[in-house]
mmCIF file of C-alpha atoms and ligand atoms in Angstrom:
data_model
loop_
_atom_site.group_PDB
_atom_site.id
_atom_site.type_symbol
_atom_site.label_atom_id
_atom_site.label_comp_id
_atom_site.label_asym_id
_atom_site.label_seq_id
_atom_site.Cartn_x
_atom_site.Cartn_y
_atom_site.Cartn_z
ATOM 1 C CA UNK A 1 -159.018 -113.062 -74.491
ATOM 2 C CA UNK A 2 -155.808 -112.968 -76.564
ATOM 3 C CA UNK A 3 -153.634 -116.041 -76.200
ATOM 4 C CA UNK A 4 -150.704 -115.334 -73.896
ATOM 5 C CA UNK A 5 -147.524 -117.354 -73.395
ATOM 6 C CA UNK A 6 -145.845 -116.491 -70.126
ATOM 7 C CA UNK A 7 -142.286 -116.975 -68.916
ATOM 8 C CA UNK A 8 -141.696 -116.738 -65.149
ATOM 9 C CA UNK A 9 -138.229 -116.181 -63.688
ATOM 10 C CA UNK A 10 -137.528 -117.317 -60.121
ATOM 11 C CA UNK A 11 -140.497 -119.704 -60.428
ATOM 12 C CA UNK A 12 -139.263 -121.972 -57.618
ATOM 13 C CA UNK A 13 -139.395 -119.193 -55.018
ATOM 14 C CA UNK A 14 -142.024 -118.374 -52.401
ATOM 15 C CA UNK A 15 -144.239 -116.385 -54.762
ATOM 16 C CA UNK A 16 -143.175 -118.113 -58.004
ATOM 17 C CA UNK A 17 -144.449 -121.555 -56.984
ATOM 18 C CA UNK A 18 -147.926 -120.190 -56.278
ATOM 19 C CA UNK A 19 -148.051 -117.696 -59.143
ATOM 20 C CA UNK A 20 -147.041 -120.382 -61.662
ATOM 21 C CA UNK A 21 -149.986 -122.552 -60.604
ATOM 22 C CA UNK A 22 -152.391 -119.595 -60.703
ATOM 23 C CA UNK A 23 -151.231 -118.579 -64.177
ATOM 24 C CA UNK A 24 -151.577 -122.194 -65.388
ATOM 25 C CA UNK A 25 -155.129 -122.255 -64.041
ATOM 26 C CA UNK A 26 -155.874 -119.091 -65.960
ATOM 27 C CA UNK A 27 -153.976 -119.555 -69.241
ATOM 28 C CA UNK A 28 -153.481 -123.335 -69.474
ATOM 29 C CA UNK A 29 -150.657 -125.627 -68.376
ATOM 30 C CA UNK A 30 -148.491 -125.316 -71.484
ATOM 31 C CA UNK A 31 -148.884 -121.528 -71.786
ATOM 32 C CA UNK A 32 -146.710 -120.949 -68.710
ATOM 33 C CA UNK A 33 -142.964 -121.614 -68.848
ATOM 34 C CA UNK A 34 -141.526 -121.838 -65.342
ATOM 35 C CA UNK A 35 -137.785 -121.057 -65.085
ATOM 36 C CA UNK A 36 -135.263 -120.847 -62.272
ATOM 37 C CA UNK A 37 -131.494 -120.989 -61.820
ATOM 38 C CA UNK A 38 -131.803 -124.499 -60.446
ATOM 39 C CA UNK A 39 -134.397 -127.103 -59.720
ATOM 40 C CA UNK A 40 -135.331 -130.516 -60.938
ATOM 41 C CA UNK A 41 -136.478 -130.412 -64.538
ATOM 42 C CA UNK A 42 -139.735 -132.350 -64.529
ATOM 43 C CA UNK A 43 -142.424 -131.431 -66.994
ATOM 44 C CA UNK A 44 -145.083 -133.117 -64.873
ATOM 45 C CA UNK A 45 -146.794 -129.887 -63.838
ATOM 46 C CA UNK A 46 -145.942 -127.954 -67.012
ATOM 47 C CA UNK A 47 -142.917 -126.701 -68.955
ATOM 48 C CA UNK A 48 -139.810 -125.925 -66.865
ATOM 49 C CA UNK A 49 -136.448 -124.586 -68.082
ATOM 50 C CA UNK A 50 -133.227 -123.728 -66.286
ATOM 51 C CA UNK A 51 -132.553 -120.006 -66.736
ATOM 52 C CA UNK A 52 -129.966 -117.874 -64.978
ATOM 53 C CA UNK A 53 -131.509 -114.415 -65.340
ATOM 54 C CA UNK A 54 -128.042 -112.943 -65.884
ATOM 55 C CA UNK A 55 -127.811 -114.927 -69.150
ATOM 56 C CA UNK A 56 -129.468 -112.594 -71.666
ATOM 57 C CA UNK A 57 -128.847 -114.900 -74.645
ATOM 58 C CA UNK A 58 -130.612 -117.845 -73.029
ATOM 59 C CA UNK A 59 -133.496 -115.581 -72.005
ATOM 60 C CA UNK A 60 -133.941 -114.433 -75.622
ATOM 61 C CA UNK A 61 -133.592 -118.026 -76.846
ATOM 62 C CA UNK A 62 -136.410 -119.211 -74.554
ATOM 63 C CA UNK A 63 -138.617 -116.266 -75.526
ATOM 64 C CA UNK A 64 -138.216 -117.248 -79.188
ATOM 65 C CA UNK A 65 -138.530 -120.994 -78.601
ATOM 66 C CA UNK A 66 -141.884 -120.662 -76.788
ATOM 67 C CA UNK A 67 -143.114 -117.476 -78.555
ATOM 68 C CA UNK A 68 -143.423 -115.773 -75.180
ATOM 69 C CA UNK A 69 -145.691 -112.687 -74.881
ATOM 70 C CA UNK A 70 -145.243 -111.842 -71.177
ATOM 71 C CA UNK A 71 -142.467 -112.144 -68.578
ATOM 72 C CA UNK A 72 -143.114 -112.227 -64.830
ATOM 73 C CA UNK A 73 -139.670 -111.365 -63.471
ATOM 74 C CA UNK A 74 -139.618 -112.719 -59.915
ATOM 75 C CA UNK A 75 -135.964 -113.792 -59.553
ATOM 76 C CA UNK A 76 -134.169 -111.551 -57.056
ATOM 77 C CA UNK A 77 -131.999 -111.546 -53.961
ATOM 78 C CA UNK A 78 -134.207 -110.385 -51.077
ATOM 79 C CA UNK A 79 -133.523 -107.995 -48.177
ATOM 80 C CA UNK A 80 -131.854 -110.161 -45.518
ATOM 81 C CA UNK A 81 -129.825 -112.279 -47.989
ATOM 82 C CA UNK A 82 -128.809 -109.158 -49.911
ATOM 83 C CA UNK A 83 -127.228 -107.595 -46.829
ATOM 84 C CA UNK A 84 -124.887 -110.618 -46.567
ATOM 85 C CA UNK A 85 -123.459 -109.858 -50.020
ATOM 86 C CA UNK A 86 -124.511 -106.407 -51.302
ATOM 87 C CA UNK A 87 -122.502 -106.370 -54.556
ATOM 88 C CA UNK A 88 -123.875 -109.730 -55.643
ATOM 89 C CA UNK A 89 -127.439 -108.675 -54.745
ATOM 90 C CA UNK A 90 -127.081 -105.475 -56.798
ATOM 91 C CA UNK A 91 -125.630 -107.354 -59.783
ATOM 92 C CA UNK A 92 -128.371 -109.996 -59.781
ATOM 93 C CA UNK A 93 -131.266 -107.605 -59.141
ATOM 94 C CA UNK A 94 -130.267 -104.890 -61.601
ATOM 95 C CA UNK A 95 -128.429 -107.036 -64.186
ATOM 96 C CA UNK A 96 -131.427 -109.324 -64.496
ATOM 97 C CA UNK A 97 -133.896 -106.453 -64.816
ATOM 98 C CA UNK A 98 -131.868 -105.000 -67.675
ATOM 99 C CA UNK A 99 -131.953 -108.355 -69.437
ATOM 100 C CA UNK A 100 -135.706 -108.577 -68.979
ATOM 101 C CA UNK A 101 -136.370 -104.996 -70.113
ATOM 102 C CA UNK A 102 -134.117 -105.343 -73.171
ATOM 103 C CA UNK A 103 -135.737 -108.662 -74.090
ATOM 104 C CA UNK A 104 -139.177 -107.078 -73.660
ATOM 105 C CA UNK A 105 -138.165 -104.153 -75.860
ATOM 106 C CA UNK A 106 -136.768 -106.433 -78.576
ATOM 107 C CA UNK A 107 -139.693 -108.875 -78.632
ATOM 108 C CA UNK A 108 -142.611 -106.569 -77.664
ATOM 109 C CA UNK A 109 -143.416 -108.284 -74.353
ATOM 110 C CA UNK A 110 -145.484 -107.190 -71.360
ATOM 111 C CA UNK A 111 -143.539 -107.398 -68.077
ATOM 112 C CA UNK A 112 -144.484 -107.859 -64.431
ATOM 113 C CA UNK A 113 -141.852 -106.533 -62.006
ATOM 114 C CA UNK A 114 -142.374 -107.001 -58.272
ATOM 115 C CA UNK A 115 -141.021 -104.145 -56.208
ATOM 116 C CA UNK A 116 -141.228 -103.897 -52.440
ATOM 117 C CA UNK A 117 -141.896 -101.729 -49.386
ATOM 118 C CA UNK A 118 -138.083 -101.888 -48.934
ATOM 119 C CA UNK A 119 -137.825 -98.968 -51.404
ATOM 120 C CA UNK A 120 -138.925 -96.769 -48.483
ATOM 121 C CA UNK A 121 -136.518 -95.683 -45.768
ATOM 122 C CA UNK A 122 -136.074 -93.882 -42.470
ATOM 123 C CA UNK A 123 -137.232 -90.523 -43.894
ATOM 124 C CA UNK A 124 -140.451 -91.885 -45.407
ATOM 125 C CA UNK A 125 -143.713 -91.262 -43.489
ATOM 126 C CA UNK A 126 -144.266 -94.556 -41.646
ATOM 127 C CA UNK A 127 -148.048 -94.589 -41.361
ATOM 128 C CA UNK A 128 -150.185 -94.821 -44.487
ATOM 129 C CA UNK A 129 -147.083 -94.276 -46.619
ATOM 130 C CA UNK A 130 -148.273 -92.418 -49.739
ATOM 131 C CA UNK A 131 -147.790 -93.542 -53.336
ATOM 132 C CA UNK A 132 -145.490 -90.606 -54.077
ATOM 133 C CA UNK A 133 -143.037 -90.050 -51.234
ATOM 134 C CA UNK A 134 -139.399 -90.129 -50.119
ATOM 135 C CA UNK A 135 -137.593 -93.280 -51.259
ATOM 136 C CA UNK A 136 -134.229 -93.459 -49.489
ATOM 137 C CA UNK A 137 -133.797 -97.191 -48.921
ATOM 138 C CA UNK A 138 -131.351 -98.522 -46.346
ATOM 139 C CA UNK A 139 -130.709 -101.996 -47.827
ATOM 140 C CA UNK A 140 -129.059 -102.980 -51.104
ATOM 141 C CA UNK A 141 -132.297 -104.825 -51.884
ATOM 142 C CA UNK A 142 -134.308 -101.608 -51.478
ATOM 143 C CA UNK A 143 -131.750 -99.588 -53.438
ATOM 144 C CA UNK A 144 -131.879 -102.069 -56.318
ATOM 145 C CA UNK A 145 -135.688 -102.172 -56.365
ATOM 146 C CA UNK A 146 -136.007 -98.355 -56.193
ATOM 147 C CA UNK A 147 -133.599 -98.072 -59.134
ATOM 148 C CA UNK A 148 -135.491 -100.908 -60.841
ATOM 149 C CA UNK A 149 -138.820 -99.075 -60.554
ATOM 150 C CA UNK A 150 -137.285 -96.050 -62.221
ATOM 151 C CA UNK A 151 -135.797 -98.191 -64.998
ATOM 152 C CA UNK A 152 -139.257 -99.654 -65.599
ATOM 153 C CA UNK A 153 -140.693 -96.171 -65.981
ATOM 154 C CA UNK A 154 -137.785 -95.226 -68.276
ATOM 155 C CA UNK A 155 -138.413 -98.198 -70.593
ATOM 156 C CA UNK A 156 -142.137 -97.418 -70.612
ATOM 157 C CA UNK A 157 -141.611 -93.769 -71.526
ATOM 158 C CA UNK A 158 -138.650 -94.153 -73.914
ATOM 159 C CA UNK A 159 -139.467 -97.410 -75.641
ATOM 160 C CA UNK A 160 -143.158 -98.010 -74.899
ATOM 161 C CA UNK A 161 -142.425 -101.249 -73.008
ATOM 162 C CA UNK A 162 -145.581 -102.230 -71.087
ATOM 163 C CA UNK A 163 -144.051 -102.874 -67.633
ATOM 164 C CA UNK A 164 -146.347 -103.179 -64.627
ATOM 165 C CA UNK A 165 -145.248 -103.279 -61.031
ATOM 166 C CA UNK A 166 -146.441 -103.430 -57.424
ATOM 167 C CA UNK A 167 -144.599 -102.815 -54.180
ATOM 168 C CA UNK A 168 -145.431 -106.044 -52.349
ATOM 169 C CA UNK A 169 -145.474 -105.903 -48.558
ATOM 170 C CA UNK A 170 -144.354 -109.092 -46.712
ATOM 171 C CA UNK A 171 -146.126 -112.022 -48.366
ATOM 172 C CA UNK A 172 -147.662 -114.733 -46.168
ATOM 173 C CA UNK A 173 -148.794 -118.069 -47.555
ATOM 174 C CA UNK A 174 -149.053 -121.731 -46.588
ATOM 175 C CA UNK A 175 -148.084 -123.030 -50.026
ATOM 176 C CA UNK A 176 -144.327 -122.237 -49.999
ATOM 177 C CA UNK A 177 -141.476 -121.086 -47.785
ATOM 178 C CA UNK A 178 -139.908 -117.605 -47.869
ATOM 179 C CA UNK A 179 -136.438 -117.059 -49.318
ATOM 180 C CA UNK A 180 -134.494 -114.641 -47.096
ATOM 181 C CA UNK A 181 -136.575 -111.531 -46.386
ATOM 182 C CA UNK A 182 -137.230 -109.468 -43.243
ATOM 183 C CA UNK A 183 -140.890 -110.515 -43.007
ATOM 184 C CA UNK A 184 -140.103 -114.278 -43.161
ATOM 185 C CA UNK A 185 -140.958 -114.636 -39.462
ATOM 186 C CA UNK A 186 -144.655 -114.257 -40.276
ATOM 187 C CA UNK A 187 -144.578 -117.493 -42.316
ATOM 188 C CA UNK A 188 -142.138 -119.468 -40.146
ATOM 189 C CA UNK A 189 -144.202 -118.771 -37.019
ATOM 190 C CA UNK A 190 -147.260 -120.586 -38.433
ATOM 191 C CA UNK A 191 -145.214 -123.677 -39.328
ATOM 192 C CA UNK A 192 -143.873 -123.875 -35.756
ATOM 193 C CA UNK A 193 -147.308 -123.264 -34.256
ATOM 194 C CA UNK A 194 -149.051 -126.073 -36.165
ATOM 195 C CA UNK A 195 -146.171 -128.450 -35.364
ATOM 196 C CA UNK A 196 -146.766 -127.746 -31.666
ATOM 197 C CA UNK A 197 -143.314 -126.132 -31.282
ATOM 198 C CA UNK A 198 -142.254 -122.831 -29.701
ATOM 199 C CA UNK A 199 -140.817 -120.035 -31.881
ATOM 200 C CA UNK A 200 -138.004 -117.525 -31.387
ATOM 201 C CA UNK A 201 -138.860 -114.394 -33.349
ATOM 202 C CA UNK A 202 -136.036 -112.372 -34.934
ATOM 203 C CA UNK A 203 -138.050 -109.130 -34.694
ATOM 204 C CA UNK A 204 -139.086 -107.348 -31.485
ATOM 205 C CA UNK A 205 -142.699 -107.886 -30.346
ATOM 206 C CA UNK A 206 -144.011 -104.406 -31.205
ATOM 207 C CA UNK A 207 -142.512 -104.131 -34.724
ATOM 208 C CA UNK A 208 -145.498 -103.442 -36.964
ATOM 209 C CA UNK A 209 -145.048 -104.105 -40.693
ATOM 210 C CA UNK A 210 -147.320 -104.207 -43.756
ATOM 211 C CA UNK A 211 -148.157 -107.742 -44.910
ATOM 212 C CA UNK A 212 -150.341 -109.355 -47.559
ATOM 213 C CA UNK A 213 -151.898 -112.810 -47.758
ATOM 214 C CA UNK A 214 -150.653 -114.837 -50.726
ATOM 215 C CA UNK A 215 -154.132 -115.284 -52.238
ATOM 216 C CA UNK A 216 -154.598 -111.498 -52.276
ATOM 217 C CA UNK A 217 -151.100 -110.968 -53.716
ATOM 218 C CA UNK A 218 -151.713 -113.409 -56.566
ATOM 219 C CA UNK A 219 -155.181 -112.047 -57.372
ATOM 220 C CA UNK A 220 -153.861 -108.461 -57.339
ATOM 221 C CA UNK A 221 -150.957 -109.398 -59.610
ATOM 222 C CA UNK A 222 -153.209 -111.095 -62.180
ATOM 223 C CA UNK A 223 -155.679 -108.190 -62.053
ATOM 224 C CA UNK A 224 -152.924 -105.621 -62.639
ATOM 225 C CA UNK A 225 -151.547 -107.619 -65.570
ATOM 226 C CA UNK A 226 -154.955 -107.786 -67.257
ATOM 227 C CA UNK A 227 -156.002 -104.163 -66.567
ATOM 228 C CA UNK A 228 -156.350 -101.844 -69.580
ATOM 229 C CA UNK A 229 -153.068 -99.953 -70.046
ATOM 230 C CA UNK A 230 -154.980 -96.645 -70.358
ATOM 231 C CA UNK A 231 -156.240 -96.949 -66.778
ATOM 232 C CA UNK A 232 -152.732 -97.215 -65.303
ATOM 233 C CA UNK A 233 -151.258 -93.928 -64.097
ATOM 234 C CA UNK A 234 -148.236 -95.274 -62.201
ATOM 235 C CA UNK A 235 -145.330 -96.613 -64.263
ATOM 236 C CA UNK A 236 -142.818 -96.921 -61.432
ATOM 237 C CA UNK A 237 -144.646 -99.229 -59.003
ATOM 238 C CA UNK A 238 -148.032 -99.278 -57.248
ATOM 239 C CA UNK A 239 -148.323 -99.266 -53.454
ATOM 240 C CA UNK A 240 -150.234 -102.357 -52.321
ATOM 241 C CA UNK A 241 -151.597 -102.913 -48.810
ATOM 242 C CA UNK A 242 -153.187 -105.851 -47.046
ATOM 243 C CA UNK A 243 -152.934 -105.935 -43.298
ATOM 244 C CA UNK A 244 -150.426 -104.438 -40.831
ATOM 245 C CA UNK A 245 -149.510 -106.200 -37.598
ATOM 246 C CA UNK A 246 -146.674 -106.753 -35.114
ATOM 247 C CA UNK A 247 -145.282 -110.140 -34.020
ATOM 248 C CA UNK A 248 -147.160 -109.722 -30.727
ATOM 249 C CA UNK A 249 -150.494 -109.145 -32.480
ATOM 250 C CA UNK A 250 -149.845 -112.167 -34.700
ATOM 251 C CA UNK A 251 -149.053 -114.369 -31.701
ATOM 252 C CA UNK A 252 -152.317 -113.332 -30.014
ATOM 253 C CA UNK A 253 -154.218 -114.159 -33.227
ATOM 254 C CA UNK A 254 -152.536 -117.597 -33.462
ATOM 255 C CA UNK A 255 -153.200 -118.295 -29.773
ATOM 256 C CA UNK A 256 -156.961 -117.936 -30.326
ATOM 257 C CA UNK A 257 -156.608 -121.192 -32.353
ATOM 258 C CA UNK A 258 -153.619 -122.755 -30.573
ATOM 259 C CA UNK A 259 -153.643 -121.472 -26.948
ATOM 260 C CA UNK A 260 -150.476 -123.359 -25.912
ATOM 261 C CA UNK A 261 -148.287 -121.712 -28.564
ATOM 262 C CA UNK A 262 -145.337 -119.788 -27.056
ATOM 263 C CA UNK A 263 -142.934 -117.264 -28.571
ATOM 264 C CA UNK A 264 -139.805 -115.546 -27.316
ATOM 265 C CA UNK A 265 -137.931 -112.726 -28.986
ATOM 266 C CA UNK A 266 -134.278 -112.405 -30.063
ATOM 267 C CA UNK A 267 -134.084 -109.466 -32.484
ATOM 268 C CA UNK A 268 -131.115 -109.662 -34.892
ATOM 269 C CA UNK A 269 -129.855 -107.491 -37.799
ATOM 270 C CA UNK A 270 -133.291 -107.720 -39.427
ATOM 271 C CA UNK A 271 -134.727 -105.525 -36.645
ATOM 272 C CA UNK A 272 -132.854 -102.500 -38.066
ATOM 273 C CA UNK A 273 -134.158 -103.250 -41.551
ATOM 274 C CA UNK A 274 -137.738 -103.578 -40.259
ATOM 275 C CA UNK A 275 -137.476 -100.284 -38.355
ATOM 276 C CA UNK A 276 -136.589 -98.454 -41.576
ATOM 277 C CA UNK A 277 -139.791 -99.672 -43.287
ATOM 278 C CA UNK A 278 -143.356 -98.323 -43.131
ATOM 279 C CA UNK A 279 -145.887 -99.565 -40.594
ATOM 280 C CA UNK A 280 -148.797 -99.242 -43.031
ATOM 281 C CA UNK A 281 -149.329 -98.336 -46.687
ATOM 282 C CA UNK A 282 -151.776 -96.104 -48.560
ATOM 283 C CA UNK A 283 -152.788 -98.040 -51.684
ATOM 284 C CA UNK A 284 -155.629 -95.745 -52.794
ATOM 285 C CA UNK A 285 -154.071 -95.182 -56.238
ATOM 286 C CA UNK A 286 -154.066 -98.938 -56.981
ATOM 287 C CA UNK A 287 -157.654 -99.146 -55.677
ATOM 288 C CA UNK A 288 -158.677 -96.380 -58.061
ATOM 289 C CA UNK A 289 -156.695 -97.393 -61.176
ATOM 290 C CA UNK A 290 -157.288 -101.145 -61.339
ATOM 291 C CA UNK A 291 -159.907 -101.727 -58.644
ATOM 292 C CA UNK A 292 -157.538 -103.420 -56.219
ATOM 293 C CA UNK A 293 -158.745 -104.462 -52.770
ATOM 294 C CA UNK A 294 -157.494 -107.150 -50.370
ATOM 295 C CA UNK A 295 -159.876 -109.790 -48.993
ATOM 296 C CA UNK A 296 -157.922 -111.036 -45.953
ATOM 297 C CA UNK A 297 -157.527 -109.259 -42.610
ATOM 298 C CA UNK A 298 -155.415 -110.639 -39.727
ATOM 299 C CA UNK A 299 -158.237 -112.831 -38.393
ATOM 300 C CA UNK A 300 -159.154 -114.363 -41.760
ATOM 301 C CA UNK A 301 -155.502 -114.855 -42.746
ATOM 302 C CA UNK A 302 -154.610 -116.558 -39.452
ATOM 303 C CA UNK A 303 -157.609 -118.902 -39.607
ATOM 304 C CA UNK A 304 -156.842 -119.918 -43.206
ATOM 305 C CA UNK A 305 -153.085 -120.366 -42.646
ATOM 306 C CA UNK A 306 -153.661 -122.661 -39.672
ATOM 307 C CA UNK A 307 -156.390 -124.648 -41.384
ATOM 308 C CA UNK A 308 -154.346 -125.152 -44.589
ATOM 309 C CA UNK A 309 -151.127 -126.065 -42.764
ATOM 310 C CA UNK A 310 -152.976 -128.527 -40.521
ATOM 311 C CA UNK A 311 -154.492 -130.113 -43.634
ATOM 312 C CA UNK A 312 -151.008 -130.441 -45.181
ATOM 313 C CA UNK A 313 -149.642 -131.932 -41.964
ATOM 314 C CA UNK A 314 -152.444 -134.467 -41.784
ATOM 315 C CA UNK A 315 -151.757 -135.519 -45.387
ATOM 316 C CA UNK A 316 -148.067 -136.330 -44.722
HETATM 317 P P1 NAD B 1 -137.560 -116.137 -53.239
HETATM 318 O O1 NAD B 1 -136.242 -115.766 -52.671
HETATM 319 O O2 NAD B 1 -138.428 -117.087 -52.483
HETATM 320 O O3 NAD B 1 -137.354 -116.731 -54.693
HETATM 321 C C1 NAD B 1 -136.487 -116.144 -55.618
HETATM 322 C C2 NAD B 1 -136.183 -117.169 -56.687
HETATM 323 O O4 NAD B 1 -135.248 -116.566 -57.597
HETATM 324 C C3 NAD B 1 -135.529 -118.454 -56.137
HETATM 325 O O5 NAD B 1 -136.250 -119.593 -56.581
HETATM 326 C C4 NAD B 1 -134.119 -118.421 -56.703
HETATM 327 O O6 NAD B 1 -133.612 -119.712 -57.034
HETATM 328 C C5 NAD B 1 -134.319 -117.556 -57.961
HETATM 329 N N1 NAD B 1 -133.068 -116.949 -58.409
HETATM 330 C C6 NAD B 1 -132.111 -116.322 -57.664
HETATM 331 N N2 NAD B 1 -131.085 -115.936 -58.449
HETATM 332 C C7 NAD B 1 -131.411 -116.302 -59.710
HETATM 333 C C8 NAD B 1 -130.764 -116.193 -60.965
HETATM 334 N N3 NAD B 1 -129.551 -115.618 -61.089
HETATM 335 N N4 NAD B 1 -131.386 -116.677 -62.069
HETATM 336 C C9 NAD B 1 -132.603 -117.276 -61.964
HETATM 337 N N5 NAD B 1 -133.269 -117.433 -60.799
HETATM 338 C C10 NAD B 1 -132.660 -116.945 -59.688
HETATM 339 O O7 NAD B 1 -138.358 -114.783 -53.551
HETATM 340 P P2 NAD B 1 -139.927 -114.508 -53.508
HETATM 341 O O8 NAD B 1 -140.285 -114.239 -52.095
HETATM 342 O O9 NAD B 1 -140.666 -115.544 -54.251
HETATM 343 O O10 NAD B 1 -139.998 -113.113 -54.263
HETATM 344 C C11 NAD B 1 -140.294 -113.008 -55.633
HETATM 345 C C12 NAD B 1 -140.213 -111.554 -56.026
HETATM 346 O O11 NAD B 1 -141.138 -110.785 -55.266
HETATM 347 C C13 NAD B 1 -138.828 -110.940 -55.788
HETATM 348 O O12 NAD B 1 -138.491 -110.105 -56.872
HETATM 349 C C14 NAD B 1 -139.012 -110.137 -54.530
HETATM 350 O O13 NAD B 1 -138.169 -109.026 -54.514
HETATM 351 C C15 NAD B 1 -140.463 -109.728 -54.607
HETATM 352 N N6 NAD B 1 -141.032 -109.497 -53.273
HETATM 353 C C16 NAD B 1 -141.259 -110.534 -52.425
HETATM 354 C C17 NAD B 1 -141.777 -110.290 -51.161
HETATM 355 C C18 NAD B 1 -142.067 -111.407 -50.185
HETATM 356 O O14 NAD B 1 -142.502 -111.138 -49.076
HETATM 357 N N7 NAD B 1 -141.842 -112.655 -50.552
HETATM 358 C C19 NAD B 1 -142.047 -108.976 -50.763
HETATM 359 C C20 NAD B 1 -141.772 -107.933 -51.644
HETATM 360 C C21 NAD B 1 -141.293 -108.211 -52.910
#
């Protein structure tokens, strides 16, 4: 295995916290430079640097300082937060991607770029959404990620930058909290359930959305980043599927472990966003190209989430 040095942007976020640990397990503690716009700088768990992804000079400086070979560009403004301030979300999401792609071009880096099911819209087929299909997103987040995917392909074709990308569905994990997306309910609900509290869900009970357990998301990401470039046929972003369920189905699954758990529903602006997204995803191209397959279904995910959160609670 060639020695890699990895810089992660947005490393303090829901996925970043878990991905940083997984990459440190794989490549060694000092081979992974965690960065974020803020956060306490402790080097206890490994190198950490403050980096605003809109600061291209600092990004290049850190790449040179640590002799970075790969960037995982996680920093972004997600769907629900983006709708509160669309111009800012566009500037952060696209401005930062340009900085990453230019840095990758200048220093010969491999890039991981997470896209999202939010690139799809009302005119996209909602069931088993194909790899190649209509992308007419309804949120600034989706618009920025759809444009971002195309910029990734552009840099691959024009400049040979090795950029790899997946369209994550909603990510569910016990390790960290979500940062302002439309699928956040599916994490929050578990925290309430294990604390013995009721939950008010911001989506309607029947709203089915594609989701993915964190362990599957991390494993898929690492597998894509180590796949031979020749086997990859998609240079925009790969569809990735785990499990699709509605809030109601999730509540029933949680109640098999915690029968007293109660939920009521108060859909807000996120309901409209959710209704513009697919219900399920066809990820057969990812399965073929880099042998992707998820391990967790709704039952396995629910059992593990509850067990891990109860363990955490007991340790407090
Ligand atoms: P998050 O909101 O939890 O974390 C984002 C991180 O980016 C935060 O730590 C934040 O401080 C940082 N950040 C924001 N602006 C920054 C800036 N200017 N400079 C540096 N850092 C900045 O997000 P997440 O859920 O961990 O998502 C990570 C990536 O995965 C994002 O690109 C997101 O679009 C994508 N994604 C996530 C999900 C999901 O369900 N979590 C689904 C699809 C795609």
